[in-house]
CSV table of C-alpha atoms in Angstrom, one decimal:
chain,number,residue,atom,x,y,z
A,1,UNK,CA,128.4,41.4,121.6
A,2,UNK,CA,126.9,43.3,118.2
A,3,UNK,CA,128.4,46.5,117.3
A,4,UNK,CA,124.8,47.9,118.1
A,5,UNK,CA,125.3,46.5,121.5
A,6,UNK,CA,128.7,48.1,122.1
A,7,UNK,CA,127.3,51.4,120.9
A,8,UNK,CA,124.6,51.0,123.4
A,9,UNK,CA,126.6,49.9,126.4
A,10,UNK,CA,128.8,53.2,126.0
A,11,UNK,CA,126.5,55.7,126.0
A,12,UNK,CA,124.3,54.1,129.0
A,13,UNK,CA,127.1,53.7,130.7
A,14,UNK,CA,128.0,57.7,130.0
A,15,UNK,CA,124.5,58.9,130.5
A,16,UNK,CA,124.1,57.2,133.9
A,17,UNK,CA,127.3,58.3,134.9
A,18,UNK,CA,125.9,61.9,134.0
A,19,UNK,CA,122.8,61.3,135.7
A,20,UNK,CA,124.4,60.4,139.1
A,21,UNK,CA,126.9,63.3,138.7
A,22,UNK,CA,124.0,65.7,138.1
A,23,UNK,CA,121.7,63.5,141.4
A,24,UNK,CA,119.3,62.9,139.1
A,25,UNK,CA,120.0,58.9,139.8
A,26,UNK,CA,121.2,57.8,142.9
A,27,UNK,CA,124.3,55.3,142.7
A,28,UNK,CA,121.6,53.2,145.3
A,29,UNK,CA,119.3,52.5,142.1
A,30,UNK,CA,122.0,52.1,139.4
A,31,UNK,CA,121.0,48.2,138.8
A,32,UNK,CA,117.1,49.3,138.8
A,33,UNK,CA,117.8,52.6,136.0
A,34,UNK,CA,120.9,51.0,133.9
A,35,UNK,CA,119.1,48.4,132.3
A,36,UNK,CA,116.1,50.7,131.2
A,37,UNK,CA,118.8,53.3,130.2
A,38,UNK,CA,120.5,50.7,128.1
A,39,UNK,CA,117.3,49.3,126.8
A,40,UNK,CA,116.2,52.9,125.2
A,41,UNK,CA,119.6,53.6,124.2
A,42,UNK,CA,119.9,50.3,121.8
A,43,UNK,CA,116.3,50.3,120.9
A,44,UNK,CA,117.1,53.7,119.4
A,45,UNK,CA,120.7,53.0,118.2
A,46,UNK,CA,118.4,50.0,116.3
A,47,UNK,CA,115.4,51.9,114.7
A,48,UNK,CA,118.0,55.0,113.1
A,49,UNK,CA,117.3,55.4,109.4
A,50,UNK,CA,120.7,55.2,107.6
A,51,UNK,CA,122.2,52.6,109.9
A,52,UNK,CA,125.5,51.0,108.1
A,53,UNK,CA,124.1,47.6,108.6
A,54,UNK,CA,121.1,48.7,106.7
A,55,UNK,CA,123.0,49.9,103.9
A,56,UNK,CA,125.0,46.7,103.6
């Protein structure tokens, strides 16, 4: 797994964790949400200007 992908996992994984805390996601639909948190998470990690990898 990419350093990108790491990144990404963490903060879904926080976020949700956040969201269920809050009710705003049920623990019921965590397999439906998780992914599409994770998805815009990465996507977003990805498109920053001024990434490291970019600089390399």
């Amino acid at each position: 797994m990419d350093k990108d992908s790491r990144e990404a996992l963490q903060v879904a994984k926080e976020l949700t964790a956040k969201f269920i805390e809050t009710r705003t996601v049920s623990p019921v639909n965590f397999a439906e949400i998780f992914p599409a948190i994770f998805r815009v998470v990465h996507e977003t990690i990805r498109q920053c200007p001024g990434r490291e990898e970019d600089k390399a």
